[in-house]
Short mmCIF file of C-alpha atoms (C1' of nucleotides) in Angstrom, two decimals:
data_model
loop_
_atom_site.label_atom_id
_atom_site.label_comp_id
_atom_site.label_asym_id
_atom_site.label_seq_id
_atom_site.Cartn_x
_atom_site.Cartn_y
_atom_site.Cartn_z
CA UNK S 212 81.13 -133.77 75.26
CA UNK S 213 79.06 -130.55 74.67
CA UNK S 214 80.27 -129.20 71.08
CA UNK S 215 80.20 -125.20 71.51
CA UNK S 216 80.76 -122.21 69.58
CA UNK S 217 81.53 -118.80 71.03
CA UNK S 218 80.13 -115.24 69.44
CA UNK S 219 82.05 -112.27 71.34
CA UNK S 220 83.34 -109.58 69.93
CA UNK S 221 86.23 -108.24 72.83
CA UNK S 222 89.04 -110.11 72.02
CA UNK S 223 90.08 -110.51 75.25
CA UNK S 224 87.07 -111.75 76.62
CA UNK S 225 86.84 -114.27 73.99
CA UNK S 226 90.43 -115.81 74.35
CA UNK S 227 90.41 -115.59 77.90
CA UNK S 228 86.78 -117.17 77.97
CA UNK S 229 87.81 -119.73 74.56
CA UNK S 230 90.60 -120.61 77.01
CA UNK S 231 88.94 -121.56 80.17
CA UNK S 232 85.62 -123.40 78.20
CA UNK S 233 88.95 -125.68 76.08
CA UNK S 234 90.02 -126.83 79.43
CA UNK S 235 86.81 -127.81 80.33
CA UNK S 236 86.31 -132.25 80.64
CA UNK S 237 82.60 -131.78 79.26
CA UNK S 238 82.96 -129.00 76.51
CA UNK S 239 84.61 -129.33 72.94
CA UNK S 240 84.77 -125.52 71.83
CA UNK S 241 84.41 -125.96 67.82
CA UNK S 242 85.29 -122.42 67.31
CA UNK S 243 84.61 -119.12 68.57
CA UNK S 244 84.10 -115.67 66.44
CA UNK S 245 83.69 -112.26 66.65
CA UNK S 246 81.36 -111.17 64.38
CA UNK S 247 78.20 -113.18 64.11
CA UNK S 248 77.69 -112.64 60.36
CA UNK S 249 78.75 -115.91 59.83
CA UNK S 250 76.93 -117.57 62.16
CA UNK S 251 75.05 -119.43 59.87
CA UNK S 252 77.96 -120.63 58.12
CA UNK S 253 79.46 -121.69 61.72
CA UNK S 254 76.90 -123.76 62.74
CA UNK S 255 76.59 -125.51 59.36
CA UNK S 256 80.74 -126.04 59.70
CA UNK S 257 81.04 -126.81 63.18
CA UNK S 258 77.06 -127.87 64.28
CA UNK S 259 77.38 -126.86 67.74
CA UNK S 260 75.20 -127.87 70.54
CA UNK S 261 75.28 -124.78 72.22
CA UNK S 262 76.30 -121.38 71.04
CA UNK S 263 77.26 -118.47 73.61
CA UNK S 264 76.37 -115.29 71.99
CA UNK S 265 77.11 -112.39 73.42
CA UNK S 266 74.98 -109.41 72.22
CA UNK S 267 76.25 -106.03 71.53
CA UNK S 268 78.63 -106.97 68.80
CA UNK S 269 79.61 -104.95 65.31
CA UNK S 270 77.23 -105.39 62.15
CA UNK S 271 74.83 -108.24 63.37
CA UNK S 272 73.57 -108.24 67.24
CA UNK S 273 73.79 -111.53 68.94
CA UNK S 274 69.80 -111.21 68.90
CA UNK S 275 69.28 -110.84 65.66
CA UNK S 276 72.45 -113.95 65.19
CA UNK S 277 70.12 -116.25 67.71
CA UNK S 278 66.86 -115.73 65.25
CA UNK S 279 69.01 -116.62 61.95
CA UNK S 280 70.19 -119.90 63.77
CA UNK S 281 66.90 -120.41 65.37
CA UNK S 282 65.40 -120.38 61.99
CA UNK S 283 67.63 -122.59 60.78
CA UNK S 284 68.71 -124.94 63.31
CA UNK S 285 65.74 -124.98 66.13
CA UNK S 286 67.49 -127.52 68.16
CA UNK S 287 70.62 -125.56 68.80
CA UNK S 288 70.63 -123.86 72.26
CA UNK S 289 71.60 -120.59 72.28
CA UNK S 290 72.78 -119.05 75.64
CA UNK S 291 73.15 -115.08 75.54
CA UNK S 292 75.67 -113.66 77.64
CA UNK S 293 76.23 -109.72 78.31
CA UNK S 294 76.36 -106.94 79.97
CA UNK S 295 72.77 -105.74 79.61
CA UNK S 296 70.35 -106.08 82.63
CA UNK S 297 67.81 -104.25 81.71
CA UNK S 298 64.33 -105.17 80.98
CA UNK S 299 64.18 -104.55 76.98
CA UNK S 300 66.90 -106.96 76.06
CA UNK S 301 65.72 -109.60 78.30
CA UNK S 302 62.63 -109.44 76.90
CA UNK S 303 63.56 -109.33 73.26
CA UNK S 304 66.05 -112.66 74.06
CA UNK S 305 63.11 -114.18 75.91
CA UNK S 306 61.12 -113.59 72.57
CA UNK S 307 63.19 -114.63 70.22
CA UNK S 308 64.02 -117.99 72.24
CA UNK S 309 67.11 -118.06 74.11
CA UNK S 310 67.69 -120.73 75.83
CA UNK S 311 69.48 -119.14 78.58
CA UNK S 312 70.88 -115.53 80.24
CA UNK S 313 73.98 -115.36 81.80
CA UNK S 314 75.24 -111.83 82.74
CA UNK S 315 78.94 -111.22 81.82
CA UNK S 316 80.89 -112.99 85.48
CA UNK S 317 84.49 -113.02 86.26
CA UNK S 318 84.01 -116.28 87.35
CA UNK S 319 83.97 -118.50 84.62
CA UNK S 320 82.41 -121.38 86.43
CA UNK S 321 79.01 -120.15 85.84
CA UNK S 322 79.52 -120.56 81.99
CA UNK S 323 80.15 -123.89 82.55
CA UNK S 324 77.38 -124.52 84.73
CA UNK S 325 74.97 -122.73 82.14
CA UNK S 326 76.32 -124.70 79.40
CA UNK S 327 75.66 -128.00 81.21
CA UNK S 328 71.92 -127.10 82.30
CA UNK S 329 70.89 -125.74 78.55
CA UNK S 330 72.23 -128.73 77.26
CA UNK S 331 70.00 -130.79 79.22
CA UNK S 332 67.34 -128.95 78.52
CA UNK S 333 66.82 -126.72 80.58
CA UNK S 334 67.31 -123.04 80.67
CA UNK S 335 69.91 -121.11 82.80
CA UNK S 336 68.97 -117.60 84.32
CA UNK S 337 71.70 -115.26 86.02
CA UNK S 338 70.05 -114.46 89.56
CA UNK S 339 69.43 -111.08 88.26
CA UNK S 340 68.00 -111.94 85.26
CA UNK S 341 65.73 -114.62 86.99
CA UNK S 342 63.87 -111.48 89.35
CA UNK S 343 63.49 -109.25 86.56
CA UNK S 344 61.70 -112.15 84.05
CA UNK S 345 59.40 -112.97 87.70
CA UNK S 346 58.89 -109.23 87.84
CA UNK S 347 57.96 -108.98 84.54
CA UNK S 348 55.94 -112.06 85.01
CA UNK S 349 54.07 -111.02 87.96
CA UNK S 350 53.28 -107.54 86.42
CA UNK S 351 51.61 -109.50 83.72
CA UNK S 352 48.94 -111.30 85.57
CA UNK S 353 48.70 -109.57 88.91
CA UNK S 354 45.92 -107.47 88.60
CA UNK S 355 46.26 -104.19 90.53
CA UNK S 356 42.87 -103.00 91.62
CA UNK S 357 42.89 -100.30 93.56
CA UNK S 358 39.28 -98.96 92.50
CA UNK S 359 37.15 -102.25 93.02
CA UNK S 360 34.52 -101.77 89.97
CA UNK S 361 31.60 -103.76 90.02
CA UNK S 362 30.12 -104.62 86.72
CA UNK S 363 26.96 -106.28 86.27
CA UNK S 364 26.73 -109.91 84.19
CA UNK S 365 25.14 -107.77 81.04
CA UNK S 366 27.73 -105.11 81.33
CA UNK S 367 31.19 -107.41 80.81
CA UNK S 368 29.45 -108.99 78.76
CA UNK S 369 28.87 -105.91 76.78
CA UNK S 370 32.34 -104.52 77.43
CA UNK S 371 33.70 -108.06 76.25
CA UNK S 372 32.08 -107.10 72.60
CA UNK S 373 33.34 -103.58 72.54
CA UNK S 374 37.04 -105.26 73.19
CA UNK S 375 36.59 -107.51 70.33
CA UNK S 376 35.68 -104.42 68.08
CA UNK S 377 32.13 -104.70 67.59
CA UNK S 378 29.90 -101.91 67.09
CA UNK S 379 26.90 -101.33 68.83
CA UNK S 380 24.89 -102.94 66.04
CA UNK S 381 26.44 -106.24 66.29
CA UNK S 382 26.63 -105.73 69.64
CA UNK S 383 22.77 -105.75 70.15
CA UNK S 384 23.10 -108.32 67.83
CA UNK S 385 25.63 -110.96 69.34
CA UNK S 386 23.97 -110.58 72.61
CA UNK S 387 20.30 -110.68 71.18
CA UNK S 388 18.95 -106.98 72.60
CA UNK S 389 17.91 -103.88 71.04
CA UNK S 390 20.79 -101.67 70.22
CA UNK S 391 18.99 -99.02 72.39
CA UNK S 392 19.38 -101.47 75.04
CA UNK S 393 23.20 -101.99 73.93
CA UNK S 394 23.59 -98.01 74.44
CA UNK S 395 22.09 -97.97 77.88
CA UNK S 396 25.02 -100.35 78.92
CA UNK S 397 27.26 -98.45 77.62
CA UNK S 398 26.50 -95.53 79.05
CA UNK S 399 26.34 -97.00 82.33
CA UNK S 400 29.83 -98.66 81.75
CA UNK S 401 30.72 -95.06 80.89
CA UNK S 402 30.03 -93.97 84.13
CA UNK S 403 31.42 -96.81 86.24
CA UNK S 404 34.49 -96.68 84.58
CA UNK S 405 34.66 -93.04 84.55
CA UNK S 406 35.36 -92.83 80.78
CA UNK S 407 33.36 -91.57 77.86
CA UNK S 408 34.85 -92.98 74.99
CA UNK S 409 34.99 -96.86 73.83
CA UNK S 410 38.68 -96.91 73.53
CA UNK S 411 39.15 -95.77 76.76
CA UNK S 412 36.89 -98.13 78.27
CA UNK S 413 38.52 -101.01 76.41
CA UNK S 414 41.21 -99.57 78.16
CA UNK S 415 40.62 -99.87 81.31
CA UNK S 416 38.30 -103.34 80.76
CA UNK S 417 41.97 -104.97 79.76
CA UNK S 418 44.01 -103.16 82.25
CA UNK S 419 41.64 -104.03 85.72
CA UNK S 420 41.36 -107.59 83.35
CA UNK S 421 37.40 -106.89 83.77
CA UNK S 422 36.25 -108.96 81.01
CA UNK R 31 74.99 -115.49 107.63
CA UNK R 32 71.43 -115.96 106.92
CA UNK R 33 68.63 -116.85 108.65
CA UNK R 34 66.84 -119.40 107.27
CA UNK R 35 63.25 -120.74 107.93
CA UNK R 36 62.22 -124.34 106.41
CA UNK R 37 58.34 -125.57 106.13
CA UNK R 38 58.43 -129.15 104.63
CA UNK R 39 56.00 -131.85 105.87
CA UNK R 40 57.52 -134.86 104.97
CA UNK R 41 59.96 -135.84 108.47
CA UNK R 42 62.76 -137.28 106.61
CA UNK R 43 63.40 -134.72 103.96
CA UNK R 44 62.77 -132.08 106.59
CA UNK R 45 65.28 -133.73 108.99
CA UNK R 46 68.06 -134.51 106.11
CA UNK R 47 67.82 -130.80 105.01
CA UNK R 48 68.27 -129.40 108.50
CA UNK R 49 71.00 -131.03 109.04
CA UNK R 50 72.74 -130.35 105.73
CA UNK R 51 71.32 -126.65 106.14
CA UNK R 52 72.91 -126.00 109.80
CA UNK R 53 76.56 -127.48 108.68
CA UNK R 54 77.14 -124.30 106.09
CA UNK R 55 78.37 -121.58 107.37
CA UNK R 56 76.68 -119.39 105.35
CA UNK R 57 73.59 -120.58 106.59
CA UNK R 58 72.02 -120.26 110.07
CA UNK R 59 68.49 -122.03 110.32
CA UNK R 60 66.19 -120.42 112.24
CA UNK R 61 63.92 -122.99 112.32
CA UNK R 62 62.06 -125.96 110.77
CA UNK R 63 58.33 -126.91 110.63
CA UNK R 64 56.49 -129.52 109.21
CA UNK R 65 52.83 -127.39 108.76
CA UNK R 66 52.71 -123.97 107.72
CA UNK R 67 49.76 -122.60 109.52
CA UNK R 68 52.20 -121.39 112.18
CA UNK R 69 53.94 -119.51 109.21
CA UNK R 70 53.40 -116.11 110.86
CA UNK R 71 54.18 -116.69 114.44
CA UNK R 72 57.37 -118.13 112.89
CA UNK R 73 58.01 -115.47 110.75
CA UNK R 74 57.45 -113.47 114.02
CA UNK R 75 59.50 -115.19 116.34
CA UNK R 76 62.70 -115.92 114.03
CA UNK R 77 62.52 -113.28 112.01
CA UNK R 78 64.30 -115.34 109.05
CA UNK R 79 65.67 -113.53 105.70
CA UNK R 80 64.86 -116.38 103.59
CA UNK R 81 62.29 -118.49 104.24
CA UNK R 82 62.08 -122.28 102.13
CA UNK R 83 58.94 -123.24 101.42
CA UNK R 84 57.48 -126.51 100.05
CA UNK R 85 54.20 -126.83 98.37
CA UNK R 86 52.57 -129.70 99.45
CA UNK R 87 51.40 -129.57 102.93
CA UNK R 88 48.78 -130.88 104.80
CA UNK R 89 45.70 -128.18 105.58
CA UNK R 90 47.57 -125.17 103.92
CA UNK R 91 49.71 -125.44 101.11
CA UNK R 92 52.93 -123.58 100.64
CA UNK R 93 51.82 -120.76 98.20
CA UNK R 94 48.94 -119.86 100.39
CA UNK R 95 51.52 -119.34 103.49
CA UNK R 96 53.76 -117.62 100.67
CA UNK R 97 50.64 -115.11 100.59
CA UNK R 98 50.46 -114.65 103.65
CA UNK R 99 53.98 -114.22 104.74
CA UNK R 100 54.21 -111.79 101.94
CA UNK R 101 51.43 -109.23 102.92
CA UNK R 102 53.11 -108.98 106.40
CA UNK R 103 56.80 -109.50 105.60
CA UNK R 104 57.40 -108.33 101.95
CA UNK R 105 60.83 -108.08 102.80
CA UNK R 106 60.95 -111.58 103.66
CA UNK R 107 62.02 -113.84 100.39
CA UNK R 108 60.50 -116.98 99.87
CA UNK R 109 62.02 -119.82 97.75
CA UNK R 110 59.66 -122.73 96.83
CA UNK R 111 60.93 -126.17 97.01
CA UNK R 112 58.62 -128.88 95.71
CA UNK R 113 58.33 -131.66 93.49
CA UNK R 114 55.89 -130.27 91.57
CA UNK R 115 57.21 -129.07 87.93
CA UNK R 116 53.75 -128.61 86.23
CA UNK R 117 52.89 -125.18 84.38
CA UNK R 118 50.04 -124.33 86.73
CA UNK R 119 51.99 -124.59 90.22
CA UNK R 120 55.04 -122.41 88.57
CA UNK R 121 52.79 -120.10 87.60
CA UNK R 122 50.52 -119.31 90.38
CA UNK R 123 53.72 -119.59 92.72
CA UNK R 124 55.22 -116.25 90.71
CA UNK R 125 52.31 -114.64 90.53
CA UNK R 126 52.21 -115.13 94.52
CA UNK R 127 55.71 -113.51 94.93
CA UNK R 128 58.05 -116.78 94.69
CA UNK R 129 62.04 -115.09 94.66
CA UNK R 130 62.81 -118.47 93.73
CA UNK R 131 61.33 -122.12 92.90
CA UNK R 132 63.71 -125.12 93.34
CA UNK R 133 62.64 -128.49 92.18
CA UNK R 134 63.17 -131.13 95.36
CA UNK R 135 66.55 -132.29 94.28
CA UNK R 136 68.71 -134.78 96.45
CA UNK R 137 72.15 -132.83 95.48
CA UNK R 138 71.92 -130.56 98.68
CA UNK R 139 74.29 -127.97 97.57
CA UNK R 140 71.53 -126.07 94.86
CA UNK R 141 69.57 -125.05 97.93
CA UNK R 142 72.93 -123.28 99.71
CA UNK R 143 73.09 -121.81 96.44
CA UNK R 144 69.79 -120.58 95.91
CA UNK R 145 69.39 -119.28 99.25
CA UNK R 146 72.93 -117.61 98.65
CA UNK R 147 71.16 -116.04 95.36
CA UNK R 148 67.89 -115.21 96.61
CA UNK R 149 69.26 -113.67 99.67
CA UNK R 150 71.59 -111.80 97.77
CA UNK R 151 68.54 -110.09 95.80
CA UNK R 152 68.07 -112.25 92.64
CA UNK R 153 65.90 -115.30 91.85
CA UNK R 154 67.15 -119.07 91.76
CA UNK R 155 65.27 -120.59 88.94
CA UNK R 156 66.04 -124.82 88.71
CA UNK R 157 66.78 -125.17 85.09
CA UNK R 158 63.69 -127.16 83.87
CA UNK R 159 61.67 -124.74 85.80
CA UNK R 160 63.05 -121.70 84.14
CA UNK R 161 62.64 -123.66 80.96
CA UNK R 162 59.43 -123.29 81.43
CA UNK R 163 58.97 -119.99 82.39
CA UNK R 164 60.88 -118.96 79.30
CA UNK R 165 58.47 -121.24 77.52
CA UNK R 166 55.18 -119.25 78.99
CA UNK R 167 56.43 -115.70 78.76
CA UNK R 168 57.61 -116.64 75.06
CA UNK R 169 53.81 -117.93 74.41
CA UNK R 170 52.68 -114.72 75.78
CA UNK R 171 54.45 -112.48 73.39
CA UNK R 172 55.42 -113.88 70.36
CA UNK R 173 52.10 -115.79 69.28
CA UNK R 174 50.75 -112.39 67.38
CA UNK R 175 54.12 -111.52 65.79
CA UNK R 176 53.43 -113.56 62.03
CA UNK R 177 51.83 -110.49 60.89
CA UNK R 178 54.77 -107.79 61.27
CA UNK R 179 53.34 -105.04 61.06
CA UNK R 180 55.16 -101.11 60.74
CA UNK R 181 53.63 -98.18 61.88
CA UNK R 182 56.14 -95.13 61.65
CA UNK R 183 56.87 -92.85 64.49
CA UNK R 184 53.54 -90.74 64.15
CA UNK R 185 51.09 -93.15 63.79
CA UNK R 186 52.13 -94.85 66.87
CA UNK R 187 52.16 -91.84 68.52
CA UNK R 188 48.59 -91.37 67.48
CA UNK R 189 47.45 -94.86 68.18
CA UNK R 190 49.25 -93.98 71.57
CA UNK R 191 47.14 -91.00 72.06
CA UNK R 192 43.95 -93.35 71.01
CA UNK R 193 45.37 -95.81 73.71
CA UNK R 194 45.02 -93.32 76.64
CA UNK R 195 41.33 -92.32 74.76
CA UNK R 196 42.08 -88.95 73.33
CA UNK R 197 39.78 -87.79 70.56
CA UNK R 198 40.59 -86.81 67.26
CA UNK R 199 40.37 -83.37 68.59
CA UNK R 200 42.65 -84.23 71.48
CA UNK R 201 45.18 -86.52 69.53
CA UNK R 202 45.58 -83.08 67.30
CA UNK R 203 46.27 -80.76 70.03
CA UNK R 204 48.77 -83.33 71.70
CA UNK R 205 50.64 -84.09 68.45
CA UNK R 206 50.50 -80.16 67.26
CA UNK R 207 49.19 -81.15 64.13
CA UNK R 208 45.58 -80.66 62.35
CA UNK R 209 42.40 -82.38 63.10
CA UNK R 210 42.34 -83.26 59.28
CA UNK R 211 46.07 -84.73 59.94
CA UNK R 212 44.94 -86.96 62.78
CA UNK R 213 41.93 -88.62 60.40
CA UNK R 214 44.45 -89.41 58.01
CA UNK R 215 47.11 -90.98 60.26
CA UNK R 216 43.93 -92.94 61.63
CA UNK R 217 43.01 -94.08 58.35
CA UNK R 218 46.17 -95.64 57.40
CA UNK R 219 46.10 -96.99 60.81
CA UNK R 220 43.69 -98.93 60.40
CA UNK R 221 44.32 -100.22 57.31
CA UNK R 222 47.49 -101.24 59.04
CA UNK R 223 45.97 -102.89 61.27
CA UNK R 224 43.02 -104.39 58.98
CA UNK R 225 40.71 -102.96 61.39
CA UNK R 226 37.71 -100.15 61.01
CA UNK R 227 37.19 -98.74 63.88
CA UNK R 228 39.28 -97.18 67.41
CA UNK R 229 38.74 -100.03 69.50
CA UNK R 230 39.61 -102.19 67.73
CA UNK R 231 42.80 -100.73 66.90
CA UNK R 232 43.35 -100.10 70.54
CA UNK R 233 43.03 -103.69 71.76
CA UNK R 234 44.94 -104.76 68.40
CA UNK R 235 48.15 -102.37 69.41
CA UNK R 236 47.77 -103.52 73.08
CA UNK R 237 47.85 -107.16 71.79
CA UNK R 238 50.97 -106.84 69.71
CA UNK R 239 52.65 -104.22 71.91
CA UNK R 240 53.21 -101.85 68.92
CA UNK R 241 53.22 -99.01 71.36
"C1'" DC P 153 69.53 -86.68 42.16
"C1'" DA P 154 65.15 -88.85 41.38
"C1'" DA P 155 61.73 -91.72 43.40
"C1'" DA P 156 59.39 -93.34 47.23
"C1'" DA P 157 57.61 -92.75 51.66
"C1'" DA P 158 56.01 -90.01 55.38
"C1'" DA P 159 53.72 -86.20 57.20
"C1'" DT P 160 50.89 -82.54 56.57
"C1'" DC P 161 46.49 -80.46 55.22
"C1'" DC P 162 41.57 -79.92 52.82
"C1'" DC P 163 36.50 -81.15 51.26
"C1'" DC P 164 32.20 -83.77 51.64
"C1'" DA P 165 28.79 -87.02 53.12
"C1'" DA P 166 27.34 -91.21 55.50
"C1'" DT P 167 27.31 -93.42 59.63
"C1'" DA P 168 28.23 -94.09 64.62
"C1'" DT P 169 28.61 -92.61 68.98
"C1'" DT P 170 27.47 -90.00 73.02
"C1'" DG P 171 24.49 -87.60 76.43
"C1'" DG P 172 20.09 -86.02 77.94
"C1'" DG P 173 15.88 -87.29 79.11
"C1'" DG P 174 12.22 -91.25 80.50
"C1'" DA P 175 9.79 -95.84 81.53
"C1'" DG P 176 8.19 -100.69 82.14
"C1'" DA P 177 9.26 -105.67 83.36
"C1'" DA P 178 12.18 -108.97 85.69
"C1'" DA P 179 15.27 -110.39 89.05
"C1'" DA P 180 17.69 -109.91 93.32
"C1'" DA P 181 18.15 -108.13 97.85
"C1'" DA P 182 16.40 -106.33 102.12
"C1'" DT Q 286 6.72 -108.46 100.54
"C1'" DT Q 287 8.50 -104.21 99.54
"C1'" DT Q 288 12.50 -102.07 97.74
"C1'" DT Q 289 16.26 -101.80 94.89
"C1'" DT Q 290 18.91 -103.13 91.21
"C1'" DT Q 291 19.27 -104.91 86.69
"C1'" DC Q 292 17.77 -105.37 82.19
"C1'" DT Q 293 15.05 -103.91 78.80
"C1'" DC Q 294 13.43 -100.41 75.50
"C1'" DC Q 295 12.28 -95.61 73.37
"C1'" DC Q 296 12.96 -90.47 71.76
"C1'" DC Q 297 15.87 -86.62 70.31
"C1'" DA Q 298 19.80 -83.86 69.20
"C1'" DA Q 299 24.69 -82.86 69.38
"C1'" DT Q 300 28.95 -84.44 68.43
"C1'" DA Q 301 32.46 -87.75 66.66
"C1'" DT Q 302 34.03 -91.00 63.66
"C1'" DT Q 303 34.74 -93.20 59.29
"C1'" DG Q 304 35.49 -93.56 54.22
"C1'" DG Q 305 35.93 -91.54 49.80
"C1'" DG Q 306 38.11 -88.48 47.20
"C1'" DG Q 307 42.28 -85.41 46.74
"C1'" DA Q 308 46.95 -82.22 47.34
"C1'" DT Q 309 51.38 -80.27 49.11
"C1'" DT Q 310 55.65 -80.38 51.51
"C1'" DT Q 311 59.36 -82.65 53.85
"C1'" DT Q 312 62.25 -86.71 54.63
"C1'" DT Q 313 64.21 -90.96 53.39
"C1'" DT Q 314 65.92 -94.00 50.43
"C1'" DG Q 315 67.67 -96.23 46.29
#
DNA sequence: CAAAAAATCCCCAATATTGGGGAGAAAAAA
DNA sequence: TTTTTTCTCCCCAATATTGGGGATTTTTTG
């Protein structure tokens, strides 16, 4: 049986939902809370192998709950389940390791079924949740180039040092020219890129992923 | 119900599945096809609102007739089913457009599911899969984050400013402050950010999404 | 409330960058 | 092979940035 603790803060939410996980053949809940301050002490007490954290909750957020535990006890799964859709709080779950998403559902089966997969392993996404972390994926690594800009082998090369930070001088250096050579390029990156500053051509060189 | 197109080469899975897909009654299968280089003529003729898609096909593989599909159809929503679990098929399959990517599984009832889920708007992510997803976009973001660095509310907004390539002179008359100002929220900047110069700083900010 | 931190401003001087010209060799394209 | 592009280099002058000192006033925090 899956040994689980429960963070939620409503009270009705977390009997109704302590409830329904109890009667469950594959889950033992070892305890549920609702305030995550002593979340530390909870896992150490009951060693769960999943926790379901919800995350708006008074004093501690279930985010900041998941990184304690995470520090602590790296092979616990935590599963985050809430209200909030929205592309900041994803992210910041994503980032500080949560095993799974599960928007808030009427339907309890879903908890269940989240449980199960995070337990194996895996990681359980709410369909919702799943498109906005491809979305964020996609907007990641699909370049958008609308303005096809053709730079010449010297010229990313160039642009690559000024992303790294290098002045002209070790510029000319690093790539073995003359730094009068080093300040041609530039200025004709300048004018491809329609800039005239090197921060806003590094920029633009990570943005169109030029270099 | 929806209509459903399957592409999947292999005769017995194809067969099994279009069977198992016709009996729900959420379900009406449009069609199935065992080589995707008729994917737009099908897309044409059935018109289908979710289309499954496996990978592995003989002359064009799955995420190339995701591509295509997608540049004519974008309303269309494609859910890869394949056997492949491997980092660089997940990730070249989001990037494509994937609404969903379910590993070949012989329990039946995920795909109803997915479909149901992808149809329905979201993304159907198999567990392991989603794993891993979590596991890249948590590589992407949390590598640089050792080094936790503050910058209070001005200095990013002056490192924003240096983002978008303002000048001192600009950065001044955007923030409402003094030239003189600006230099000195740059110098702590950048000895912030261990740096010495603007781009630098930019790509450093960019890198650890400080603004 | 006192101390610390943040935000605001100033001076000066060294260095770096940018923009304007121009020009010759090497490589690639027509 | 001729033409064009790329790569290479130089000069000069204007402007911008950086680093080193400060200092004052708000806010925040202990």
């Amino acid at each position: 049986m899956i040994r689980v603790v429960l963070f939620e803060d409503n009270k009705n939410l977390r009997e109704s939902l302590s409830m329904y996980l109890a009667s469950s053949d594959s889950i033992w809940l070892a305890g549920s809370f609702s305030d995550a301050r002593n979340a530390l002490w909870a896992m150490k007490t009951h060693h769960p192998d999943v926790v379901l954290m919800d995350i708006q909750m008074p004093h501690i957020t279930g985010i900041e709950a998941m990184i304690d535990i995470k520090k602590v006890y790296p092979n616990i799964k935590v599963l985050i389940q809430t209200v909030y859709e929205d592309e900041d709080h994803i992210f910041k779950a994503i980032c500080a390791g949560a095993n799974g998403y599960v928007v808030k559902n009427p339907n309890p089966e879903v908890y269940i079924q989240a449980i199960e997969e995070v337990h194996a392993g895996g990681s359980h996404l709410s369909p919702n949740i799943a498109a906005k972390v491809l979305a964020m994926f996609q907007s990641q690594y699909v370049r958008i180039q609308p303005t096809f800009i053709e730079l010449t082998q010297r010229e990313k090369e160039v642009l690559g040092c000024m992303v790294k930070g290098m002045s002209y001088k070790m510029i000319a250096d690093a790539c073995d020219i003359k730094f009068s050579t080093v300040h041609s390029h530039i200025k004709n990156i300048y004018e491809k890129l329609h800039v005239n500053s090197a921060p806003e051509a590094v920029v633009k060189a990570l943005e169109m992923r030029l270099i």
